[in-house]
mmCIF file of C-alpha atoms in Angstrom:
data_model
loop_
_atom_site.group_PDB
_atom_site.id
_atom_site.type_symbol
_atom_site.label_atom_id
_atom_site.label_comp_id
_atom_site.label_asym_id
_atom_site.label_seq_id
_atom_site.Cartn_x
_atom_site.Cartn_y
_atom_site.Cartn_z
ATOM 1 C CA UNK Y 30 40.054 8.336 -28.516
ATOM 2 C CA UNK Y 31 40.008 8.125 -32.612
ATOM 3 C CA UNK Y 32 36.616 6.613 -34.129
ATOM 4 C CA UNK Y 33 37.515 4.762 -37.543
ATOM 5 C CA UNK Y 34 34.372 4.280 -39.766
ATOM 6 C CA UNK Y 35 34.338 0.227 -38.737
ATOM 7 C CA UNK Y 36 33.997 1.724 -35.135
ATOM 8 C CA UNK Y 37 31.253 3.714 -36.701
ATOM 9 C CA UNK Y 38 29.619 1.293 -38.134
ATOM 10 C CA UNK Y 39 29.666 -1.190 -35.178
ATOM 11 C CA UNK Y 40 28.281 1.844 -33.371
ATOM 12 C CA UNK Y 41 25.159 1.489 -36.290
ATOM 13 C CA UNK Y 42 24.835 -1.594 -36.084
ATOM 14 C CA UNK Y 43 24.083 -2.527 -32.441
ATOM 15 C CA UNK Y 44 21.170 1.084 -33.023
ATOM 16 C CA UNK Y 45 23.062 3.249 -30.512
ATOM 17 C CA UNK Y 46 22.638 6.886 -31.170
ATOM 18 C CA UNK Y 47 25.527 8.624 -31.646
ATOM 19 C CA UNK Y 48 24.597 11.511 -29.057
ATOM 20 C CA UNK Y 49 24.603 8.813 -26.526
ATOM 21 C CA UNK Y 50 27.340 6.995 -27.863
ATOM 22 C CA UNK Y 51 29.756 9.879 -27.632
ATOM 23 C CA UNK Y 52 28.145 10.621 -23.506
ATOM 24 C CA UNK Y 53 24.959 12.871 -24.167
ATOM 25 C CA UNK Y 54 23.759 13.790 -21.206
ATOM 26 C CA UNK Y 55 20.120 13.010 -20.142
ATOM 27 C CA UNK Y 56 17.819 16.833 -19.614
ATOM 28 C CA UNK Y 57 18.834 17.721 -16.098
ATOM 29 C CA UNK Y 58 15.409 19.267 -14.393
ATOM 30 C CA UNK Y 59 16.718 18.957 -10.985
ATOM 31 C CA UNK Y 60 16.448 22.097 -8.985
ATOM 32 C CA UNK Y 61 17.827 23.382 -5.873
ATOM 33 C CA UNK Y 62 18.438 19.351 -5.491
ATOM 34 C CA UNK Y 63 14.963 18.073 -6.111
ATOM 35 C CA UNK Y 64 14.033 15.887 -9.260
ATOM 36 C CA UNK Y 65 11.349 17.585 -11.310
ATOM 37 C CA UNK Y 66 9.229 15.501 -13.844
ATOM 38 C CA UNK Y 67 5.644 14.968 -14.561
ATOM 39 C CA UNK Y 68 3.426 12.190 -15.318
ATOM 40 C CA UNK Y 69 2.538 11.668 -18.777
ATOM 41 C CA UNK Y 70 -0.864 11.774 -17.637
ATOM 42 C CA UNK Y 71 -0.718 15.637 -18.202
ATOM 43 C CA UNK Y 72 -0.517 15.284 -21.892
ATOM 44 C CA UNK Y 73 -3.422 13.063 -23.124
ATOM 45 C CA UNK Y 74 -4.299 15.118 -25.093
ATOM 46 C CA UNK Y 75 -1.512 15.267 -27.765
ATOM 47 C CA UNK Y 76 -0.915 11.142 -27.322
ATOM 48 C CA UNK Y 77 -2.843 10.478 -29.644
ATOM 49 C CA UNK Y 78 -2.645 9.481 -33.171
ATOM 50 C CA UNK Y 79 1.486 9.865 -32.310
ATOM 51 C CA UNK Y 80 2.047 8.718 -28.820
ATOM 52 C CA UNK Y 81 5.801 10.167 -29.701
ATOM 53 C CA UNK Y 82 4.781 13.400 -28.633
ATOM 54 C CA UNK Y 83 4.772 13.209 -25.272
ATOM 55 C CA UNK Y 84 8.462 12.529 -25.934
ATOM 56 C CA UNK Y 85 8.909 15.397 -27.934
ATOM 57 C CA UNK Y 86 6.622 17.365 -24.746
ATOM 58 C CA UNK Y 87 9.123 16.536 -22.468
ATOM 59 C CA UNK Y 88 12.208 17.336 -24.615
ATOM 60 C CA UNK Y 89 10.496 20.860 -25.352
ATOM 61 C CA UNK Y 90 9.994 21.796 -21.828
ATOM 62 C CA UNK Y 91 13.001 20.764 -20.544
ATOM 63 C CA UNK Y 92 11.762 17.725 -18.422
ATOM 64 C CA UNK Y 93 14.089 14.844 -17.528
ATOM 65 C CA UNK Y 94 12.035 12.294 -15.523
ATOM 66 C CA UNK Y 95 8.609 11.065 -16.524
ATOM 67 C CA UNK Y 96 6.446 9.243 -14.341
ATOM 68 C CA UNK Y 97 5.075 6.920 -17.644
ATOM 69 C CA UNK Y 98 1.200 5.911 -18.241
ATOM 70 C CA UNK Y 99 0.939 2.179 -18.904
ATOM 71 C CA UNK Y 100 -1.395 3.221 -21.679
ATOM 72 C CA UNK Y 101 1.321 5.595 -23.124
ATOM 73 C CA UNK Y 102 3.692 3.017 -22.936
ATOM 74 C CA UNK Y 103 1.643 0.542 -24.863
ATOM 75 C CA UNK Y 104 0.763 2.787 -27.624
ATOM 76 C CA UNK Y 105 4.953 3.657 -27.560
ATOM 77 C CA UNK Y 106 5.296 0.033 -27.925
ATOM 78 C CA UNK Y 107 3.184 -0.519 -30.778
ATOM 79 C CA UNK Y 108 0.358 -2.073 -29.465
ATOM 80 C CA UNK Y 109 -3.208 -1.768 -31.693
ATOM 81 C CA UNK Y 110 -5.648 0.250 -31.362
ATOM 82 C CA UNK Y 111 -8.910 0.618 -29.959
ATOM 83 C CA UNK Y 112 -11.458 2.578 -31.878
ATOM 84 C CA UNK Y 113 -12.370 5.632 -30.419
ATOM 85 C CA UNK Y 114 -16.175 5.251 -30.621
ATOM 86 C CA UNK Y 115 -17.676 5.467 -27.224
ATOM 87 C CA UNK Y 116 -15.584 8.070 -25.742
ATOM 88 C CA UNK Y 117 -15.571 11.357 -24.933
ATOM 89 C CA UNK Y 118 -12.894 13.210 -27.274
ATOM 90 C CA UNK Y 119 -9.428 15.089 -26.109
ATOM 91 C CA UNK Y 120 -8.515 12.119 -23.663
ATOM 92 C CA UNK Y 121 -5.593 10.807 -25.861
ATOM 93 C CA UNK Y 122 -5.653 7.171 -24.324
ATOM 94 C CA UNK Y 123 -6.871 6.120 -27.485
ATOM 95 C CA UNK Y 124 -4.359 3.322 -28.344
ATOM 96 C CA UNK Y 125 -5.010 0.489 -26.498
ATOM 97 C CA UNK Y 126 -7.257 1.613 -24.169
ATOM 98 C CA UNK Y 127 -9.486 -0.968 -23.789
ATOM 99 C CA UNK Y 128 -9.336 -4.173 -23.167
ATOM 100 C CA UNK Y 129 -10.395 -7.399 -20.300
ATOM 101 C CA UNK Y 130 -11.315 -5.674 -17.237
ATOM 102 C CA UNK Y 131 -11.247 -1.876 -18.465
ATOM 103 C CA UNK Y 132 -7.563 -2.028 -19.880
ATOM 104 C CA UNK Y 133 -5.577 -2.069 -17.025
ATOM 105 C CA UNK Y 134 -3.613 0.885 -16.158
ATOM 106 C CA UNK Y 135 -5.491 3.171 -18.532
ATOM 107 C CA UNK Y 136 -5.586 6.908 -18.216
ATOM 108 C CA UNK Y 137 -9.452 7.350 -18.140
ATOM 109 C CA UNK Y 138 -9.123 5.098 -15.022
ATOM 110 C CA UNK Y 139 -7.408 7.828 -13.088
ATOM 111 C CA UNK Y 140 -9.488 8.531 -10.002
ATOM 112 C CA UNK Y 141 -13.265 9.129 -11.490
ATOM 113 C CA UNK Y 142 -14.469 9.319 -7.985
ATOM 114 C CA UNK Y 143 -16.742 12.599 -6.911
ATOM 115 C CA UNK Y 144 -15.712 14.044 -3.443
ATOM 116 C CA UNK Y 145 -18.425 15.445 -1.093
ATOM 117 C CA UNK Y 146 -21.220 17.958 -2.852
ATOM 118 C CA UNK Y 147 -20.039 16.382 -6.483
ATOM 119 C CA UNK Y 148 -16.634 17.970 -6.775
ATOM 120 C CA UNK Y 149 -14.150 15.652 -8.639
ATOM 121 C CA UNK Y 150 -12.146 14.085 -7.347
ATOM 122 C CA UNK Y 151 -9.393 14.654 -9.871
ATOM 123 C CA UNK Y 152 -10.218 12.046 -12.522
ATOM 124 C CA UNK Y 153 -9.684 12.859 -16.001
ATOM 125 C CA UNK Y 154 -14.094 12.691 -17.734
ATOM 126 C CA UNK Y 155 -15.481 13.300 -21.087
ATOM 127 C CA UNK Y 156 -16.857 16.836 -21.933
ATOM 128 C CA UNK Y 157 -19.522 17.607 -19.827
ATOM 129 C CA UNK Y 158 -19.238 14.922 -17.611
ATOM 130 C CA UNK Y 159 -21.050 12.864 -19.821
ATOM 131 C CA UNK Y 160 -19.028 9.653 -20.058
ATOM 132 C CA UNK Y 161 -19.462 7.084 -22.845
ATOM 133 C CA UNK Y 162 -22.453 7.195 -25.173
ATOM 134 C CA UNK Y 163 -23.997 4.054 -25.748
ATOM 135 C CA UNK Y 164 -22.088 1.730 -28.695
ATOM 136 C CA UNK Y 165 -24.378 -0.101 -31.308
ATOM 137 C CA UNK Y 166 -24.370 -3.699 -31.975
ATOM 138 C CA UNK Y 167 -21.711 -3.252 -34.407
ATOM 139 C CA UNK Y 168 -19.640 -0.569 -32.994
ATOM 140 C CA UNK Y 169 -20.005 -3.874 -29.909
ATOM 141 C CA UNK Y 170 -18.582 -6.329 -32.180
ATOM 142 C CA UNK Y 171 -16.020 -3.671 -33.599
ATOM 143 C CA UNK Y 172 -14.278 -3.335 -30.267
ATOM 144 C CA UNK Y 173 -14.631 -6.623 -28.752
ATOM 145 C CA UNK Y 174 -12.611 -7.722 -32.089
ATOM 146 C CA UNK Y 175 -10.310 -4.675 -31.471
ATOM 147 C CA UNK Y 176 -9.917 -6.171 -27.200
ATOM 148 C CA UNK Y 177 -9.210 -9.546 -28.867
ATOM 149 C CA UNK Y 178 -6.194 -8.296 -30.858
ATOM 150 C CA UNK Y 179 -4.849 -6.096 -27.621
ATOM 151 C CA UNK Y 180 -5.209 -9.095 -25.400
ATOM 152 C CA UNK Y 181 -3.239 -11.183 -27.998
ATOM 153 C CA UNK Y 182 -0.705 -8.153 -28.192
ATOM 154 C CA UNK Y 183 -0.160 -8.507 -24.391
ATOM 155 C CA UNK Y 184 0.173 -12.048 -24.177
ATOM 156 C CA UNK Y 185 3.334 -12.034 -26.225
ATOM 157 C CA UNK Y 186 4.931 -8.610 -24.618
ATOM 158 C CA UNK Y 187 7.831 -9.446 -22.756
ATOM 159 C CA UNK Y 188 11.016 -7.557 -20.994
ATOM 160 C CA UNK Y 189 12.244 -6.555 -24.889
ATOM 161 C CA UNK Y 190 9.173 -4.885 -25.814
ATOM 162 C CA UNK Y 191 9.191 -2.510 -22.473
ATOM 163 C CA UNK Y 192 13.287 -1.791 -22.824
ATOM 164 C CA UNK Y 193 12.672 -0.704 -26.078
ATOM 165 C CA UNK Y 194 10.509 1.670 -24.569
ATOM 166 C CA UNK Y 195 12.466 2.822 -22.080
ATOM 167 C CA UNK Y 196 15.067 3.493 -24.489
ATOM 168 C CA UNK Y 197 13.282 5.960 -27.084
ATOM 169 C CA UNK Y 198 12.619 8.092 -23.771
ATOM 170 C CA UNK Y 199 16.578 7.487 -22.961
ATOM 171 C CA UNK Y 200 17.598 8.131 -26.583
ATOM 172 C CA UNK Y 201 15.980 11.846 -25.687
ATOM 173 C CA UNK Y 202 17.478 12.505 -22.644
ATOM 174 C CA UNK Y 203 14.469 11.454 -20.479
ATOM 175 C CA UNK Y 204 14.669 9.236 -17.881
ATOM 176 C CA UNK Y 205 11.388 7.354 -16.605
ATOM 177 C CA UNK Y 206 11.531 6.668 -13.257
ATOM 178 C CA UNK Y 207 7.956 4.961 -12.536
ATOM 179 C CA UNK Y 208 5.188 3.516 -14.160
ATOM 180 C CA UNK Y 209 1.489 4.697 -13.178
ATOM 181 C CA UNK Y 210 -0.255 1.780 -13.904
ATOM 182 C CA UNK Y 211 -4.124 1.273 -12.108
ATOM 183 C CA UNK Y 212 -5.574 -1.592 -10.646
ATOM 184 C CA UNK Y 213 -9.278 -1.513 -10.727
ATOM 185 C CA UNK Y 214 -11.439 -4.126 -8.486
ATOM 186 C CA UNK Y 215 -12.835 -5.938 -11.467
ATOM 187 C CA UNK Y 216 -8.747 -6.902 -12.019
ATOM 188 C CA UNK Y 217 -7.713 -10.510 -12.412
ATOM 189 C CA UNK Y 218 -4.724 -11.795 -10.794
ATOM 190 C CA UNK Y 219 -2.734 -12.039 -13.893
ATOM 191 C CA UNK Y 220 -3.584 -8.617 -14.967
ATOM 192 C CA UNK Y 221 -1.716 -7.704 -11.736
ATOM 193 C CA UNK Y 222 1.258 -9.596 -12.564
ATOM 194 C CA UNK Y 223 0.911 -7.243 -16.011
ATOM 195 C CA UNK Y 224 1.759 -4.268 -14.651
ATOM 196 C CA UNK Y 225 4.543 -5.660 -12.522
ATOM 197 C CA UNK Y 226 5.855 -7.486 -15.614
ATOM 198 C CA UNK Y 227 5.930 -4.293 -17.788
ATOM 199 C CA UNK Y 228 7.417 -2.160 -14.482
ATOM 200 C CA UNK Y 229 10.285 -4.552 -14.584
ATOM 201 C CA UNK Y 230 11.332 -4.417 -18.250
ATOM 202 C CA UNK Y 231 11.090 -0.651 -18.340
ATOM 203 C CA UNK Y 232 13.805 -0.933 -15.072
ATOM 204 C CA UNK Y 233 11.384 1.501 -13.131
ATOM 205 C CA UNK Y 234 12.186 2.540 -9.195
ATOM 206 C CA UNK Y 235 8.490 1.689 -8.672
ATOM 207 C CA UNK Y 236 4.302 1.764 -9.402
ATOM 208 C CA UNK Y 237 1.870 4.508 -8.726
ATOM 209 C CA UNK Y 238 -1.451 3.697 -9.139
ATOM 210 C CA UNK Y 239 -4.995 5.135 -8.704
ATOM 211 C CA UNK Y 240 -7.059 2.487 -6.789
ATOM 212 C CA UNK Y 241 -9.116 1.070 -3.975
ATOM 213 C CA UNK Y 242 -8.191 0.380 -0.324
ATOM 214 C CA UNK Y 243 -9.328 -3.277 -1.125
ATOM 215 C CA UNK Y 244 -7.604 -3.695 -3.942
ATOM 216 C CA UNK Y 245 -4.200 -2.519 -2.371
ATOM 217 C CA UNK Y 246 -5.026 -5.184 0.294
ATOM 218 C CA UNK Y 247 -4.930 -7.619 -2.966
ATOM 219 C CA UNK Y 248 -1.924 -5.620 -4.722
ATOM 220 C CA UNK Y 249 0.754 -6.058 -1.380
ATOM 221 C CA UNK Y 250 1.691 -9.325 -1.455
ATOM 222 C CA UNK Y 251 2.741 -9.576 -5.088
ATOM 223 C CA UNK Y 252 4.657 -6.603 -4.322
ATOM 224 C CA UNK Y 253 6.432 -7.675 -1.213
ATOM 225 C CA UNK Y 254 7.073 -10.991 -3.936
ATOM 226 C CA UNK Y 255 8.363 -8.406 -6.688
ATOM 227 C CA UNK Y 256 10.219 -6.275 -4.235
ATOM 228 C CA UNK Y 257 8.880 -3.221 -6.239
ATOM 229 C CA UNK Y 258 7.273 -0.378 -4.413
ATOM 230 C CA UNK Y 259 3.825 0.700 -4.997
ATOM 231 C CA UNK Y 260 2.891 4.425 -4.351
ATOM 232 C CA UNK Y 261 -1.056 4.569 -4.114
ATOM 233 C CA UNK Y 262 -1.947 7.689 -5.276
ATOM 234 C CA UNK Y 263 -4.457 9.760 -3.397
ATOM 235 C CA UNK Y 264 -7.923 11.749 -4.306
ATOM 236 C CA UNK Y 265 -10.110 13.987 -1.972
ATOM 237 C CA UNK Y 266 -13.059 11.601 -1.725
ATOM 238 C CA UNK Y 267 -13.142 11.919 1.925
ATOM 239 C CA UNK Y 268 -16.793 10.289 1.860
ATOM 240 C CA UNK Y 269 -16.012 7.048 0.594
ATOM 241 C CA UNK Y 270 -14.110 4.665 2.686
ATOM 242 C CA UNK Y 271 -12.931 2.360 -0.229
ATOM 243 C CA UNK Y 272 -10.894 5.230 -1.770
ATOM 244 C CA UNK Y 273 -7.316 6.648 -0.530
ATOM 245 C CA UNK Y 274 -8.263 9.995 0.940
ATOM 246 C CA UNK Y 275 -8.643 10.233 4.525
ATOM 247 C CA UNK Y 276 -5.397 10.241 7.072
ATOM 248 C CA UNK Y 277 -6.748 6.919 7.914
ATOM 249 C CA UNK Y 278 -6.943 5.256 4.624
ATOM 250 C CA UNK Y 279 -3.400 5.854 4.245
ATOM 251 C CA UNK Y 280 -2.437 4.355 7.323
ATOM 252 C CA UNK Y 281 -4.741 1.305 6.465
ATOM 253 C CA UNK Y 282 -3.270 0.772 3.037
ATOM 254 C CA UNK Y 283 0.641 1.252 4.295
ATOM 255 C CA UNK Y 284 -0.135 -1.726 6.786
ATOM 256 C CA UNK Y 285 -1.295 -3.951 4.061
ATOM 257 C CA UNK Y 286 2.455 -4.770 3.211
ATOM 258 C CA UNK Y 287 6.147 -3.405 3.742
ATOM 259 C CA UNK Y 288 6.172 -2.192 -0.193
ATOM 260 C CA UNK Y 289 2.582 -0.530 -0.210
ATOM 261 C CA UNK Y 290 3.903 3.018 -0.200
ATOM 262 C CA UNK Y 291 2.338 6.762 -0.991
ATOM 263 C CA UNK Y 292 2.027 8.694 -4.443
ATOM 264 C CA UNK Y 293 1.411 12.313 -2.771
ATOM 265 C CA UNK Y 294 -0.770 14.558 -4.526
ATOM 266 C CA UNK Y 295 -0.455 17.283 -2.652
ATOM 267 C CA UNK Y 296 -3.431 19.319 -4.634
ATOM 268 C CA UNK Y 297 -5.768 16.651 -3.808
ATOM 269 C CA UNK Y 298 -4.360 16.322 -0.033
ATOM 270 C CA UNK Y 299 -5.408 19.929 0.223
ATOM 271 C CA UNK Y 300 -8.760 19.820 -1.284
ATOM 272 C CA UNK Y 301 -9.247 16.881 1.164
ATOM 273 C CA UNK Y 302 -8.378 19.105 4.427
ATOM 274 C CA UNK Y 303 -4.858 17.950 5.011
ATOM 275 C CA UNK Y 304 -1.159 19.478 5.329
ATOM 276 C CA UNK Y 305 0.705 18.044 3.325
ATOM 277 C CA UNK Y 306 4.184 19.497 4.718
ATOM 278 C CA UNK Y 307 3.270 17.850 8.437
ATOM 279 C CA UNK Y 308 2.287 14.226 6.316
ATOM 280 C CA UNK Y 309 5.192 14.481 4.038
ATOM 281 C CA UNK Y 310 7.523 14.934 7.248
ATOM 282 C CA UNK Y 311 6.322 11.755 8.939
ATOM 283 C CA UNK Y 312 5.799 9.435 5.955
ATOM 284 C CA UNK Y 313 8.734 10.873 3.651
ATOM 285 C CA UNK Y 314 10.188 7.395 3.877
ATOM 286 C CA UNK Y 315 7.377 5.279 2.051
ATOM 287 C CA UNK Y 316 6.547 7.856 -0.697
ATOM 288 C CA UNK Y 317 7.719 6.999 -4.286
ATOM 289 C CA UNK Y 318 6.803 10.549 -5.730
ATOM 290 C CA UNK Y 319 4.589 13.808 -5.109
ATOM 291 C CA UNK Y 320 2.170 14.925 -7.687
ATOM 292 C CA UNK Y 321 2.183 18.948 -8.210
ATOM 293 C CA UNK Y 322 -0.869 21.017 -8.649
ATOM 294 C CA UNK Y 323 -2.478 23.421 -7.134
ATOM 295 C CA UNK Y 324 -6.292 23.550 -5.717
ATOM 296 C CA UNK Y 325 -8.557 25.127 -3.263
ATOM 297 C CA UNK Y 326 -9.215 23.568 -0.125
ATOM 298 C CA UNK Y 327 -12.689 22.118 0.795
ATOM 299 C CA UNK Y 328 -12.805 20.023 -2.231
ATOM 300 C CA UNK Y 329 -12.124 23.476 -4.449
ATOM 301 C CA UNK Y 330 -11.075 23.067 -8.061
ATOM 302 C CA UNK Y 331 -7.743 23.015 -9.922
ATOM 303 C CA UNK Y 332 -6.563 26.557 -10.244
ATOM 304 C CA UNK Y 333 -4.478 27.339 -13.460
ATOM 305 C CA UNK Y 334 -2.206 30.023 -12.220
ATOM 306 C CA UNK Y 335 -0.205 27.719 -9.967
ATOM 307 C CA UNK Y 336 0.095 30.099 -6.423
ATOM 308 C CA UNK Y 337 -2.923 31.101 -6.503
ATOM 309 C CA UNK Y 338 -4.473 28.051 -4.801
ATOM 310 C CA UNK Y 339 -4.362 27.001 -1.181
ATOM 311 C CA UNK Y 340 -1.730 24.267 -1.770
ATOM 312 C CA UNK Y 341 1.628 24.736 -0.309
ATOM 313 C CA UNK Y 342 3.736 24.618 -3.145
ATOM 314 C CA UNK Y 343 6.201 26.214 -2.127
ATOM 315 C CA UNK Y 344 6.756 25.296 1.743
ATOM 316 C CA UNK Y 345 6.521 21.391 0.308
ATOM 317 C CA UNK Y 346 9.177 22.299 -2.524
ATOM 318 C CA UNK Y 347 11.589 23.724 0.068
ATOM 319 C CA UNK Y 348 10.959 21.540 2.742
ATOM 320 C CA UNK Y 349 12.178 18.430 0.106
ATOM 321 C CA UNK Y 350 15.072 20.910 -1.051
ATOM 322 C CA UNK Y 351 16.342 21.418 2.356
ATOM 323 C CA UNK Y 352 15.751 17.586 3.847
ATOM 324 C CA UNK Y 353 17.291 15.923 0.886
ATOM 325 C CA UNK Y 354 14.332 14.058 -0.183
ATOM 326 C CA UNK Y 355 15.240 11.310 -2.630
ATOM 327 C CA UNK Y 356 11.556 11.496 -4.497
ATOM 328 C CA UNK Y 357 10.675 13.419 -7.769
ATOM 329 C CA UNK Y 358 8.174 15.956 -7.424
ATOM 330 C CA UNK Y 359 5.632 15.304 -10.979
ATOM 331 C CA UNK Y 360 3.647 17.980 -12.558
ATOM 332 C CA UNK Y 361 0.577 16.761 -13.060
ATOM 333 C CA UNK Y 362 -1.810 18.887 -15.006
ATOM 334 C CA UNK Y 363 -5.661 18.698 -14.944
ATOM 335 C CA UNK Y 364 -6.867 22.456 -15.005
ATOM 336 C CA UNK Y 365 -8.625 23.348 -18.475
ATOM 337 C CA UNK Y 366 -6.048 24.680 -20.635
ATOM 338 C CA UNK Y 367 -6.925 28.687 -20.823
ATOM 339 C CA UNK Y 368 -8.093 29.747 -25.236
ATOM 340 C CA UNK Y 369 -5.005 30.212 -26.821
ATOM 341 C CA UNK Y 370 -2.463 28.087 -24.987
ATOM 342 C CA UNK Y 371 -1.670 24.383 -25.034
ATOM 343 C CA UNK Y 372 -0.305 21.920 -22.915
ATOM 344 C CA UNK Y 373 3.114 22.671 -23.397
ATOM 345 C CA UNK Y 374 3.266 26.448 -22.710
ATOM 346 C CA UNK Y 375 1.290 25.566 -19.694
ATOM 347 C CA UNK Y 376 3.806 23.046 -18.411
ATOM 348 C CA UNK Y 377 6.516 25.510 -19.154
ATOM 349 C CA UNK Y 378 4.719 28.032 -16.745
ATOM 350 C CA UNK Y 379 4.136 25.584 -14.275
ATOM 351 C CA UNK Y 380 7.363 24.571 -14.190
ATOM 352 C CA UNK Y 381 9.044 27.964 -14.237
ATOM 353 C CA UNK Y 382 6.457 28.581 -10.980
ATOM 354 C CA UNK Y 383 7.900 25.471 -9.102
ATOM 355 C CA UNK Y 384 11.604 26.576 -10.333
ATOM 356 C CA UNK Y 385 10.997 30.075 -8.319
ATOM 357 C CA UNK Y 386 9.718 28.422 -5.291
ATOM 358 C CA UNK Y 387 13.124 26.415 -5.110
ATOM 359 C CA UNK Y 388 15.283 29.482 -6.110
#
């Protein structure tokens, strides 16, 4: 077919990219059959100022599916910033990460619960485990002006402002498949509806979300009304009954609703005392997505050379390449990033790792 320049500019003028207007392909990270991503979770720490290179992150290491931060997504979409006073540094949720309730779906919300003996559960904390120093009466003022504007910000985001997010991951050959968005106890109703709101526009296959068992009992009927799955995404506090960890709890929070569903992280399934192979086999069916890392058991830490750990990365990876799973299997990274490297050479050489155990 012959392209005259009025075709061309047609092309322009409706902001199609030529790549994809000629049939670019999206980044194909599938793998012996199984769909490799990672949640943008794992790169906090170069979101911020630019947001945009997370993009760039997952163009780099050769990622097609993202599992997208409802943070990350803001900040893509423009929304204003919160100052940064107050936080510990490196976490890269900086835009937008505040607001009525504790910003809903931020990334500093992910999982701050301690296991048994004080070993984290795998939430994302401020150097040292300090938390948040102590803001003045002005720095007060500063960023309950700043939660004004962002609440403002939300109230007029609709389906538009999400596609167009969607669309600069698209425009680089990334697909985003779900939106991690948390749901915190101190939630209103509407800020539910939020995250469902924003899932829709971005056209994602479901939620994933770090919560409470009582809050999932709150989250399943607005998604049975949505018809949007909601994969609740797991820790190793074993010795808190409010928190998905225990065999039980995921039982407890499946029955809440026909779309209340499982985010597997199969690190923090290990580190809890479970098999993940034998869970994945019987629940396969209500799981939106797996998260990949690798720990020691007994509430161990994150290991950084991916193999090494007592998770079993490879018999999971295999046993989704030969049964034809349907679900993506997400890097997540949380181990400190060794002097000298960066988040991007370490996802390459995590995904290279879970490349040879599908080989």
């Amino acid at each position: 077919m012959q392209y005259t320049r009025r075709d061309m500019g047609r092309i322009a003028l409706v902001s199609v990219p030529l790549a994809r207007a000629f049939g670019a392909k999206m980044i194909d990270s599938k793998f012996g059959g199984v769909q490799i991503g990672a949640i943008t979770y794992s790169f906090n720490r170069i979101a911020s100022p630019d947001p945009e290179a997370i993009i760039k992150a997952y163009v780099e290491i050769g990622l097609g599916e993202a599992e997208l931060m409802s943070n990350h997504c803001e900040a893509l979409a423009g929304a204003p910033a919160m100052p940064a006073f107050g936080r510990g540094g490196g976490g890269g949720g900086g835009r937008a990460a505040g607001g009525p309730g504790g910003a809903p779906g931020a990334a500093g919300d992910r999982g701050a619960t301690k296991a048994p003996g004080g070993a984290p559960g795998g939430g994302q904390r401020g150097p040292g485990g300090g938390g948040r120093a102590q803001l003045t009466p002005e720095q007060q003022a500063e960023r309950q002006a700043a939660m004004e504007k962002v609440a403002q910000w939300r109230a007029a985001a609709n389906a538009n402002t999400w596609k167009a997010v969607r669309k600069r991951f698209n425009d680089a050959g990334v697909e985003v498949a779900l939106l991690c968005y948390n749901m915190q106890d101190s939630m209103k109703d509407e800020d539910i509806e939020y995250g469902f709101s924003m899932a829709k526009g971005l056209g994602v296959k479901g939620i994933t979300t770090s919560t409470t068992l009582t809050m999932a009992k709150r989250i399943a009927p607005v998604a049975d009304k949505h018809k949007l799955m909601v994969g609740y995404h797991g820790h190793d506090a074993t010795n808190d009954p409010n928190q998905t960890a225990t065999l039980e709890s995921y039982d407890q929070l499946m029955a809440y609703g026909k779309y209340n569903g499982i985010n597997l992280d199969i690190g923090h399934f290990t580190a809890a005392g479970y098999d993940a192979v034998a869970f994945i086999k019987q629940h396969h069916d209500k799981i939106t997505n797996l998260h990949l890392k690798d720990r020691k058991k007994d509430h161990g830490p994150n290991v950084a050379v991916w193999g090494t750990g007592d998770t079993p990365m490879k018999e999971v990876l295999q046993l989704l390449k030969t049964e034809k799973y349907p679900f993506p299997g997400n890097l997540e990274l949380e181990y400190p990033i060794p002097e000298g490297s960066d988040i991007v050479t370490e996802a390459k050489k995590c995904l290279a790792y879970v490349k040879s155990c599908l080989a």
